[in-house]
Tab-separated table of C-alpha atoms in Angstrom:
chain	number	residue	atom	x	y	z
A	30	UNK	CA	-16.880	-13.129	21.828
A	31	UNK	CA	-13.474	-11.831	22.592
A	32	UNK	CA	-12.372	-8.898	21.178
A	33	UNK	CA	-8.943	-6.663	20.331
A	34	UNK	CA	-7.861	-3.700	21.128
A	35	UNK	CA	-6.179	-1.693	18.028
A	36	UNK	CA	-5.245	1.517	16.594
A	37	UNK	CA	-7.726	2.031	13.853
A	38	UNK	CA	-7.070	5.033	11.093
A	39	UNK	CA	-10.280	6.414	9.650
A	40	UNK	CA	-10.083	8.714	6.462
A	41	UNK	CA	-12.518	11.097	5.271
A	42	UNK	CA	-12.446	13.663	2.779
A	43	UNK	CA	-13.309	17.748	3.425
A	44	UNK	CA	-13.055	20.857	1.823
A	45	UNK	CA	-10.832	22.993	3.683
A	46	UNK	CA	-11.961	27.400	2.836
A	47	UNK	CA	-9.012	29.071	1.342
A	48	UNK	CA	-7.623	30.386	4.348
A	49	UNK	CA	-6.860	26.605	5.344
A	50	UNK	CA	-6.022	25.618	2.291
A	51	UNK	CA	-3.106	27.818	2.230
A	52	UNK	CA	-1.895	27.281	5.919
A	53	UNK	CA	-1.947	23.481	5.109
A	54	UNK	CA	-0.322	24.327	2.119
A	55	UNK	CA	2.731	26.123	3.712
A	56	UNK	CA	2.475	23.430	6.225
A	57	UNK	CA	3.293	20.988	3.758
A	58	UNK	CA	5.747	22.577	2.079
A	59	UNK	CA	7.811	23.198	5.499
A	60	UNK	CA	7.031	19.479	6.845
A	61	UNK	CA	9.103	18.258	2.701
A	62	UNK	CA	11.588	21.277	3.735
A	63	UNK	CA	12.584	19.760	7.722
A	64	UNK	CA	12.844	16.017	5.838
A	65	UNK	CA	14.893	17.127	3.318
A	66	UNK	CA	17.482	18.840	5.251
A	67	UNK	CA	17.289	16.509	8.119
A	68	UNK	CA	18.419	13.653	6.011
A	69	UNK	CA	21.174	15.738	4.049
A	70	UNK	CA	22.227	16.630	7.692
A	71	UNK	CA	22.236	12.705	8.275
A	72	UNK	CA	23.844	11.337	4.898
A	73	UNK	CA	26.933	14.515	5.860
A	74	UNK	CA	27.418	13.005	9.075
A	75	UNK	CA	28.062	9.613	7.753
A	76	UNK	CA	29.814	10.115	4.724
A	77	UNK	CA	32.104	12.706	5.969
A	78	UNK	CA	32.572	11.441	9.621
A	79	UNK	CA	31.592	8.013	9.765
A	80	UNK	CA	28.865	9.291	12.234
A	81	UNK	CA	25.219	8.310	12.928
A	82	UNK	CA	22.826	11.307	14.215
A	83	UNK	CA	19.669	10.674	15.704
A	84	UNK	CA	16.186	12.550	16.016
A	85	UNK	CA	18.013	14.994	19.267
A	86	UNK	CA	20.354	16.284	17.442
A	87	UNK	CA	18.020	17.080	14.521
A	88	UNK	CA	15.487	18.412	16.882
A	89	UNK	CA	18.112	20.686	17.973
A	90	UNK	CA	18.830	21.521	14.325
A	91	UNK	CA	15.373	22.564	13.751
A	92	UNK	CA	15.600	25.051	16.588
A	93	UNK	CA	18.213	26.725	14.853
A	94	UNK	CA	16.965	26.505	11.473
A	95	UNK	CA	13.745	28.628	12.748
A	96	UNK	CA	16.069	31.212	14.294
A	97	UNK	CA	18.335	31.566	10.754
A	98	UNK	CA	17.453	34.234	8.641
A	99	UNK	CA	16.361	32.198	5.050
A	100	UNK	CA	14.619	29.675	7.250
A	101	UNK	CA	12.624	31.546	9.758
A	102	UNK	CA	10.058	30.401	7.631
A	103	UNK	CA	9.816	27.488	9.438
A	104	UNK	CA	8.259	29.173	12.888
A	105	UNK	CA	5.327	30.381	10.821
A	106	UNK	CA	3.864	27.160	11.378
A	107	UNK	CA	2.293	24.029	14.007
A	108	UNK	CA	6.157	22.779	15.413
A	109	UNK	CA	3.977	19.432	15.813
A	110	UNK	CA	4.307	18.420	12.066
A	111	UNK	CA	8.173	19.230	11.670
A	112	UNK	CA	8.809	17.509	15.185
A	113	UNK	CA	6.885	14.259	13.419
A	114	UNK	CA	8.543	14.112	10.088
A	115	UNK	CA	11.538	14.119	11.962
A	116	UNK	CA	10.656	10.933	13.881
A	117	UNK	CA	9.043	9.618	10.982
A	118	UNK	CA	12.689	10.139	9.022
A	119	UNK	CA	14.432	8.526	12.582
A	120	UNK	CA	11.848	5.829	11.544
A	121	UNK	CA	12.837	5.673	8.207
A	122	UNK	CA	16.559	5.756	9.321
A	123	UNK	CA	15.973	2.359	11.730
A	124	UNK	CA	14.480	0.280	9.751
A	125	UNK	CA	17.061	0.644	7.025
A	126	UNK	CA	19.928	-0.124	8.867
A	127	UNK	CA	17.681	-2.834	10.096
A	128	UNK	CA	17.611	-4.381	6.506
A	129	UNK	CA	14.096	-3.675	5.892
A	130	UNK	CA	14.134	-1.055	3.516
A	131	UNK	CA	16.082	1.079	1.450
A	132	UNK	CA	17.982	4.073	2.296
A	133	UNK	CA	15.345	7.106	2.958
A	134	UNK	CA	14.782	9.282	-0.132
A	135	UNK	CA	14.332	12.425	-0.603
A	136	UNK	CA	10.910	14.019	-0.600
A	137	UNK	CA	10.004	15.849	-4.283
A	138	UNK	CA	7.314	18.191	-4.309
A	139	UNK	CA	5.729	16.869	-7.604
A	140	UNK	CA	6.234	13.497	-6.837
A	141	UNK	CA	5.453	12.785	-2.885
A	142	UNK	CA	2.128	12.543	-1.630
A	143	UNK	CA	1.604	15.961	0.698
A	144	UNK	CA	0.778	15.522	3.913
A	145	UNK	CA	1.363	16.303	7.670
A	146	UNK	CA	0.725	14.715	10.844
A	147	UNK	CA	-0.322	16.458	13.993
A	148	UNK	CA	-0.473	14.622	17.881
A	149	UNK	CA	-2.955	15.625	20.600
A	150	UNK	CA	-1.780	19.105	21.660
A	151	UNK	CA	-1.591	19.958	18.037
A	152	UNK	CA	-5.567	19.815	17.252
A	153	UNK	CA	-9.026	20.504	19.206
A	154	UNK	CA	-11.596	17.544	19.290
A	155	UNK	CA	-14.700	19.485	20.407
A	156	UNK	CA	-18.203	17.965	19.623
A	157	UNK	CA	-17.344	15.938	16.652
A	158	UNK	CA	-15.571	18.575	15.346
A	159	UNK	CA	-12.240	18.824	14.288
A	160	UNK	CA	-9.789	21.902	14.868
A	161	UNK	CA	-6.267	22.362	13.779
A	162	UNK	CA	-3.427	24.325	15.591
A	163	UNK	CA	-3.255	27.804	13.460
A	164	UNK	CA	-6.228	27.582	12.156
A	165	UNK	CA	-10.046	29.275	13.787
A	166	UNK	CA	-12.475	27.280	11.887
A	167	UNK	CA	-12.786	23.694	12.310
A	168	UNK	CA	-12.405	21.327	9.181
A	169	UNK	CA	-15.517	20.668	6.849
A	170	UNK	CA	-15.415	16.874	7.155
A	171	UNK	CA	-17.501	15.144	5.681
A	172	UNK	CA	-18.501	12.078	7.935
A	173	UNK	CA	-18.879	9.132	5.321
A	174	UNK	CA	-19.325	6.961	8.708
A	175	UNK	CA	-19.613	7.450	12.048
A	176	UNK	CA	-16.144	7.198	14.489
A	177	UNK	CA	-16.541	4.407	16.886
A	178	UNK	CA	-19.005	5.522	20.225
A	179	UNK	CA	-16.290	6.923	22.816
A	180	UNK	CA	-13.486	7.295	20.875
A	181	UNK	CA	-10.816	9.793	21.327
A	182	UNK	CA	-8.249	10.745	18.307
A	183	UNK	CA	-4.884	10.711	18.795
A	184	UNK	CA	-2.911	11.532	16.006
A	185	UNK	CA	-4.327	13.559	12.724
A	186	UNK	CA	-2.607	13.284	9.650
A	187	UNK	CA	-4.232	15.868	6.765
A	188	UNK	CA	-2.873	15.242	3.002
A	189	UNK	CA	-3.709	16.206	-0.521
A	190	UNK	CA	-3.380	13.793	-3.668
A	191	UNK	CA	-2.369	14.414	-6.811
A	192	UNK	CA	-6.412	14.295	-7.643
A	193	UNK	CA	-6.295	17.587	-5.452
A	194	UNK	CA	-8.417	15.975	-3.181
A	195	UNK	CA	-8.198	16.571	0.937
A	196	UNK	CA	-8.486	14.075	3.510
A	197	UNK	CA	-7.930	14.175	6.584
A	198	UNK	CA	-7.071	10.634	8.233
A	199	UNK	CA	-8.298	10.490	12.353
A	200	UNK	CA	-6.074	7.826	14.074
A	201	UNK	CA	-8.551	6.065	17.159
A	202	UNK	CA	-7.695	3.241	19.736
A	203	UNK	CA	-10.835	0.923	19.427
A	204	UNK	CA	-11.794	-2.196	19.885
A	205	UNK	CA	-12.435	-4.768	17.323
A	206	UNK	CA	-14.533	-8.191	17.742
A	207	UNK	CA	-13.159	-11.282	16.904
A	208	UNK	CA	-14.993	-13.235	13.908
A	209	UNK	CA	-17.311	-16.711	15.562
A	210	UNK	CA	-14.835	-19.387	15.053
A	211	UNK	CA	-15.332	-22.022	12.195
A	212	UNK	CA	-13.950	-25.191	10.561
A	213	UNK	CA	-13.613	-23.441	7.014
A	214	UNK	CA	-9.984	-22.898	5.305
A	215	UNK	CA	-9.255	-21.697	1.994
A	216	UNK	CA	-6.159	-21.947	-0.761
A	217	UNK	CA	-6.039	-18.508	-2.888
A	218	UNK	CA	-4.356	-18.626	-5.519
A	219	UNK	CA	-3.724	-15.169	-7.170
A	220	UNK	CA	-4.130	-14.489	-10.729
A	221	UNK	CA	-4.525	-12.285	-13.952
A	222	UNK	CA	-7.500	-13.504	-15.712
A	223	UNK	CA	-9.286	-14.606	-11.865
A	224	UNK	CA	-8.467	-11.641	-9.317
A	225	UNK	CA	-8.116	-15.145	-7.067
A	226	UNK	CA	-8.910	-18.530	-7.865
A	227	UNK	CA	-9.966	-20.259	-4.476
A	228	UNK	CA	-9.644	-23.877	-3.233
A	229	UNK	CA	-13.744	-24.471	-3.360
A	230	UNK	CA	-13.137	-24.066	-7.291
A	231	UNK	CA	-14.716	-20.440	-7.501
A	232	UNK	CA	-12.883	-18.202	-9.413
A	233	UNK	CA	-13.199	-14.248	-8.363
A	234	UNK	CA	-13.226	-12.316	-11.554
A	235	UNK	CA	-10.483	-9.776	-12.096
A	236	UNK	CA	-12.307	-6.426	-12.902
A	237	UNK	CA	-9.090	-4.840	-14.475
A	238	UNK	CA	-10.055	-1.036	-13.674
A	239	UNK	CA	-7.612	-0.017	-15.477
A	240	UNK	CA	-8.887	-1.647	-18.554
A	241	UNK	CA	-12.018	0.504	-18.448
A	242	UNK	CA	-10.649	3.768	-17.756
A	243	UNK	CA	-7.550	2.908	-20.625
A	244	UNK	CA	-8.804	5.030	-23.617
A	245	UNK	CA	-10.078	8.269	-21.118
A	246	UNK	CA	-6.512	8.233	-19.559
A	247	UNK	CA	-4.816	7.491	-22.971
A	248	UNK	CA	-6.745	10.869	-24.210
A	249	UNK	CA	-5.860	12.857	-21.338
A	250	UNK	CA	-2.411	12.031	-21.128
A	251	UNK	CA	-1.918	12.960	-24.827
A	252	UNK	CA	-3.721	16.121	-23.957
A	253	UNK	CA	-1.210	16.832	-21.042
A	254	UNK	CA	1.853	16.146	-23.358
A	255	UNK	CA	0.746	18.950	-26.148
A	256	UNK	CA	0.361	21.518	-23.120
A	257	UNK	CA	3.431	24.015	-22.923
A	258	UNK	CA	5.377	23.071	-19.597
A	259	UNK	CA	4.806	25.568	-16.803
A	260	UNK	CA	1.554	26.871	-18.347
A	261	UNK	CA	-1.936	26.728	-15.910
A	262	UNK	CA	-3.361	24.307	-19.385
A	263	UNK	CA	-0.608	21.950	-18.316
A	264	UNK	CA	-1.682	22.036	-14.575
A	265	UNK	CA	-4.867	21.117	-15.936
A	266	UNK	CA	-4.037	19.122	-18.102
A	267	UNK	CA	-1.915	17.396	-15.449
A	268	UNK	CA	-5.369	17.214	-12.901
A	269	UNK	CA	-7.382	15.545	-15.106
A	270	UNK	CA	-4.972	12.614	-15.885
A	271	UNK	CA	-4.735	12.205	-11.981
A	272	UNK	CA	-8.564	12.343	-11.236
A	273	UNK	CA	-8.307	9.206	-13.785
A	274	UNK	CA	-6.369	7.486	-11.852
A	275	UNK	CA	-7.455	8.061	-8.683
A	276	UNK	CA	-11.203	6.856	-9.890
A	277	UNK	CA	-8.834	3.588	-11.158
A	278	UNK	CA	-6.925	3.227	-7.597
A	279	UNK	CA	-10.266	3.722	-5.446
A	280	UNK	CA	-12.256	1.188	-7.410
A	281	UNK	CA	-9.350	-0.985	-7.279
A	282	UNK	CA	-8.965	-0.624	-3.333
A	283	UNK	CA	-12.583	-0.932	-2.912
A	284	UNK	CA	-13.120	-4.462	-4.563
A	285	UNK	CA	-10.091	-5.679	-2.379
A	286	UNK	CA	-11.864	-4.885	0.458
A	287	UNK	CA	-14.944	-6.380	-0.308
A	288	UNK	CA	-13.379	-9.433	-1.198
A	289	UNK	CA	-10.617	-9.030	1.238
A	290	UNK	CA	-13.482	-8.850	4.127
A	291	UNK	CA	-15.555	-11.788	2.569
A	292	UNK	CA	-12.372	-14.767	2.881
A	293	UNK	CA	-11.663	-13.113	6.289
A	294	UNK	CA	-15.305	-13.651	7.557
A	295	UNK	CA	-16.186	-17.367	6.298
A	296	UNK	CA	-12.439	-18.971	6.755
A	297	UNK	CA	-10.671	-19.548	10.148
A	298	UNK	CA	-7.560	-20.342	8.153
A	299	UNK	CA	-6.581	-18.354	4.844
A	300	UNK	CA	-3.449	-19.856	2.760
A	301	UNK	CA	-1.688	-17.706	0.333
A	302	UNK	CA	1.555	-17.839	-1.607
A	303	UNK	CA	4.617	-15.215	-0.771
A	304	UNK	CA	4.539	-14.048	-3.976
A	305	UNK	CA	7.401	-10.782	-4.860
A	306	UNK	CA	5.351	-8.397	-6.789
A	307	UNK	CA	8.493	-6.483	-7.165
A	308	UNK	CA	10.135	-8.598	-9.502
A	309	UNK	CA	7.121	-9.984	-11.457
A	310	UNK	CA	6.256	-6.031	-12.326
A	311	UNK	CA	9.810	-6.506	-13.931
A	312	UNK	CA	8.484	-8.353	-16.677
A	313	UNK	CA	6.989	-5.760	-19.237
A	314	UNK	CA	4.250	-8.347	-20.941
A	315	UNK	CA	2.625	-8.453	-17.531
A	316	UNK	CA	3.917	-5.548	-15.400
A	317	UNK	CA	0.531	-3.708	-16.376
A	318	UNK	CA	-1.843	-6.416	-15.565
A	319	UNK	CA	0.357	-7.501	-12.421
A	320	UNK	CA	-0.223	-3.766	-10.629
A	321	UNK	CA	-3.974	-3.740	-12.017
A	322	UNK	CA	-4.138	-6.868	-9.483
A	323	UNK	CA	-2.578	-4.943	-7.122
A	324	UNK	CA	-1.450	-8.776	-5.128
A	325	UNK	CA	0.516	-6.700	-2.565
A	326	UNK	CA	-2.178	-4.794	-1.403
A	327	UNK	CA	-4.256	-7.553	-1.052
A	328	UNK	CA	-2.095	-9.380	1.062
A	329	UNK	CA	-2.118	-6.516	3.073
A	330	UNK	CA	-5.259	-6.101	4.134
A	331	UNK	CA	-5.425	-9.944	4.394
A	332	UNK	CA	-2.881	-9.739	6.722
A	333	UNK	CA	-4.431	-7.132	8.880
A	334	UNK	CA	-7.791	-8.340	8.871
A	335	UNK	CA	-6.836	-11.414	10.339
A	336	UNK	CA	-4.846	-9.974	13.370
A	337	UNK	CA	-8.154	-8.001	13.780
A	338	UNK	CA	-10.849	-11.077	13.568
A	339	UNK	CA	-8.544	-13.797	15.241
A	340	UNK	CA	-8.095	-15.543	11.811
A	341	UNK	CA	-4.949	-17.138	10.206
A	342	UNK	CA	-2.654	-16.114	7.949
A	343	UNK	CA	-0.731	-18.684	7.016
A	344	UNK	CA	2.195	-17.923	4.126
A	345	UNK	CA	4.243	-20.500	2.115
A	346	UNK	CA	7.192	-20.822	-0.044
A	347	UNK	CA	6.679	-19.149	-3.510
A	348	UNK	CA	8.569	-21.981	-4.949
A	349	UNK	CA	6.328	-23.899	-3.787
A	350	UNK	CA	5.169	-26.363	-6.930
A	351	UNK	CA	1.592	-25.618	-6.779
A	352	UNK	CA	0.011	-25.652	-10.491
A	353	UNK	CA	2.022	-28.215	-11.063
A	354	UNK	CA	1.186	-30.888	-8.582
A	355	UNK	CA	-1.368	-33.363	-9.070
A	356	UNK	CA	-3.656	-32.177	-6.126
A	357	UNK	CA	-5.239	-35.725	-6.181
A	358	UNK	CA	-1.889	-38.195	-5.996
A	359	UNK	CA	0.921	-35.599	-5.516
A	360	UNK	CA	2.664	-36.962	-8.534
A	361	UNK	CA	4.834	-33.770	-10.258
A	362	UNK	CA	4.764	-33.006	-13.942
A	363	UNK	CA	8.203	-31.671	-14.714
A	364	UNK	CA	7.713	-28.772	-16.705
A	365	UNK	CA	4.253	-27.161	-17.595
A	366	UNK	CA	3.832	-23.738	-19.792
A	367	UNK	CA	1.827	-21.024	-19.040
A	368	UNK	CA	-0.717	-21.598	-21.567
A	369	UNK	CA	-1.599	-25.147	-20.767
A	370	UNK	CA	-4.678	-23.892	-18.377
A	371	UNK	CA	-6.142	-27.678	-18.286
A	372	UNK	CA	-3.926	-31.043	-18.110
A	373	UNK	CA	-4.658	-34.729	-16.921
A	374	UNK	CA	-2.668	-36.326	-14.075
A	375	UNK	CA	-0.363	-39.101	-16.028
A	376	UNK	CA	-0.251	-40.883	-12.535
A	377	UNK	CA	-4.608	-40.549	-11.602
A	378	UNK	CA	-5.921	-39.504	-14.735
A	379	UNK	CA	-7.815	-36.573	-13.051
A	380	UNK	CA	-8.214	-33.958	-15.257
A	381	UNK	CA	-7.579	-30.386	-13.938
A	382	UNK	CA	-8.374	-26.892	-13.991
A	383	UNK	CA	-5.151	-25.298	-13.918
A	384	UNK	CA	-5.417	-22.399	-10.969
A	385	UNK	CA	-8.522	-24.511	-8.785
A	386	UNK	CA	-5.696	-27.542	-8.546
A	387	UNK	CA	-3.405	-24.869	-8.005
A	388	UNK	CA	-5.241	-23.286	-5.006
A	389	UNK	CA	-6.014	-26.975	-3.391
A	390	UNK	CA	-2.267	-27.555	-3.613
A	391	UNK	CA	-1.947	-24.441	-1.568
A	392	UNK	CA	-4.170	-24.844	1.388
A	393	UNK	CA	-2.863	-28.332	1.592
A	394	UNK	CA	0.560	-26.810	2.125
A	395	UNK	CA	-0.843	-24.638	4.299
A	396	UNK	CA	-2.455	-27.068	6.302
A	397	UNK	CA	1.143	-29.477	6.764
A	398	UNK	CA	2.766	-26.272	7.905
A	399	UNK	CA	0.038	-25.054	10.725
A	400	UNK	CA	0.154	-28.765	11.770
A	401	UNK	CA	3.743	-29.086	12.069
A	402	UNK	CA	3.885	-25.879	13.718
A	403	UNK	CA	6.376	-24.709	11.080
A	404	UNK	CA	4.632	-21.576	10.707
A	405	UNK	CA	5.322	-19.167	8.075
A	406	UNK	CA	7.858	-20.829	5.612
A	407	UNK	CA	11.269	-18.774	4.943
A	408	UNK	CA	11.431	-16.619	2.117
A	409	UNK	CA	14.003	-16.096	-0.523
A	410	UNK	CA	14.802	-13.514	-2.617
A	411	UNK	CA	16.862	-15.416	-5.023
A	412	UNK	CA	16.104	-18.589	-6.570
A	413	UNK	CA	18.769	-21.828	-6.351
A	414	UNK	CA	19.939	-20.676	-9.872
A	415	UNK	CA	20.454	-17.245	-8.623
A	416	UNK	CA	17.472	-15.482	-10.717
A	417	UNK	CA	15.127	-12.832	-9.359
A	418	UNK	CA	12.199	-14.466	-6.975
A	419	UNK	CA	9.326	-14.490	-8.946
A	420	UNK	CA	5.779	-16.152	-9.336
A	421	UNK	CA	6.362	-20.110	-10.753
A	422	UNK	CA	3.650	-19.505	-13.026
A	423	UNK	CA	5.324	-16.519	-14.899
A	424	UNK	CA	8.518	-17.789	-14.785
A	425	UNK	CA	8.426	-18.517	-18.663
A	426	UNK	CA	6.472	-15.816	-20.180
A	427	UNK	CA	9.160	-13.814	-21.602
A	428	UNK	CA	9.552	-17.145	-23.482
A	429	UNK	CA	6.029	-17.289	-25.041
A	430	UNK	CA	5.043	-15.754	-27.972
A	431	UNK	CA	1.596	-14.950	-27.442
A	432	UNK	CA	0.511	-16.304	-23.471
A	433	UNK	CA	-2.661	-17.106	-22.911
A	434	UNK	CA	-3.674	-14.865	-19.086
């Protein structure tokens, strides 16, 4: 069985003693400080002179930020993590002017997730354990599961959430078997009510975390909003709201990847629609629901599991017709609302489950365009009438009264 060789990121969490703590802490808070001014240096240079500046020049800044008097600062800690955020904002920088995202932002220190990377000469892998640059003690990991036998790390990157939780994510060049090739291909279609609906007719439920945790994060986000801004209450007011969510997000992330893993491992070919989260989160009946289904990250790991386990991904056009194709004749009903979840054929007569004729209509699709060798069909961010891309099957809620998900 063949196999692939890939970078692989492992996270764990540990408990760093106070004396880390606080290094990492001033770590962090110079790593937000270097981003910050090396993209204010950038967005100068190109307002005011028309000029692009790239990481040299503000690697050379950096030098003489550590040597000025309010930012000598700076040379208290690991040069590794300033050096990477500032190839990390070059990063940032290149794929904007690519097209592919958005000018870089600015990091806040409430908002952005804290965090620092460090390469090979900036940490000591001795006998499974891990050591830091400026630090004496190694980290008090705690090894959930093993690293693979013989590997080396090669980048670190050590973060805190707004949970106040550490981890500490080990970045390993491993290689990964391919899956035993088989015959099997599936349609997914996502959903609300389903999580996915699947081309076989099963339909995997939706757990909607968020839903169970509602009333416990309702109560302790009215608790936070009574607490006096700036007072320790309100920081811990503010810490149990995020532990609430991050119990929501890591339930979430963890049924993806169980059923993520599961498609991966019994289909040579999965078929999905290019659906833009983005704009369906627009809609504010379903934006709630829509992130609870988190479709983006799912795709995500769909799409990486497959480039791991020699599986296909195949795409296709969100305007694609599919719920509202006959998936036995192909005959087209013109118009179908959202809460018509079963209709007969007027060509067949088959009667049809909404989302399983749905799916079938999408592997098919799928099928025709790995045949033709199409590949991946183009996708558009506008549609014909010049609306915001968004799922087919949505397109009408704002119209409904009372949809039935």
């Amino acid at each position: 069985m063949s196999g692939t060789q890939v970078k692989r990121a492992f996270e764990y969490r540990f408990y760093p003693t106070e004396e880390q703590a606080a290094e990492l802490s001033r770590t962090f808070g110079c790593v937000r400080k270097v981003y910050n001014l090396a993209l204010d240096a950038r967005t100068r240079a190109w307002f005011t002179e028309q000029r692009r500046v790239n990481y040299n020049e503000t690697s050379a800044m950096l030098t003489a930020w550590k040597k000025s008097e309010d930012l000598a600062f700076l040379g208290e800690v690991s040069s590794v993590p300033l050096q990477q955020t500032l190839r990390h904002l070059q990063g940032a920088f290149t794929a904007f002017f690519d097209k592919r995202a958005k000018y870089p932002r600015f990091k806040s220190r409430k908002k952005s997730r804290a965090s620092a990377e460090y390469t090979r000469s900036a940490f000591k892998w001795r006998d499974g354990q891990l050591t830091l640059a400026k630090m004496r003690e190694p980290l008090n990991i705690v090894w959930s599961r093993p690293l693979p036998e013989g590997a080396e790390p090669s980048t670190v990157t050590v973060s805190r959430d707004s949970a106040d939780r550490w981890f500490v994510s080990i970045l390993v060049e491993t290689s990964v078997n391919h899956h035993t090739p088989t015959d099997q291909a599936v349609g997914v279609d996502a959903g609300i009510t389903s999580l996915a609906t699947l081309s076989t007719g099963e339909k995997i439920t939706n757990p909607k975390h968020s839903d169970r945790e509602r009333a416990r994060l309702a109560k302790a986000q009215r608790d936070l909003g009574r607490k006096e801004k700036g007072s320790n209450n309100r920081a811990k007011a503010r810490l149990k709201v995020a532990r609430v969510q991050a119990k929501i997000a890591d339930r979430r992330r963890d049924h993806l990847h169980k059923v993520t893993t599961r498609l991966v491992s019994e289909n040579q070919t999965v078929v999905i629609e290019d659906l833009s989260v983005r704009n369906m989160v627009n809609n504010r009946r379903l934006s709630r629901a829509i992130s609870d289904a988190s479709w983006a990250e799912m795709r995500s790991m769909l799409e990486y599991k497959c480039a791991w386990y020699g599986r296909d991904l195949v795409v296709i056009d969100r305007w694609f017709p599919s719920s509202k194709t006959c998936s036995e004749c192909g005959k087209l009903t013109e118009s179908m609302q959202l809460n018509v979840r079963e209709w007969t054929c007027d060509g067949c007569g088959a009667r049809h489950d909404r989302d399983i004729n749905a799916a079938k209509n999408i592997l098919a699709a799928g099928l025709a365009v790995t045949a033709c060798g199409a590949g991946v069909r183009p996708q558009r961010e506008t549609s014909r009438t010049g609306r915001p891309a968004t799922k087919q099957e949505l397109s009408d809620v704002s119209r409904m009264e009372s949809p039935r998900l």
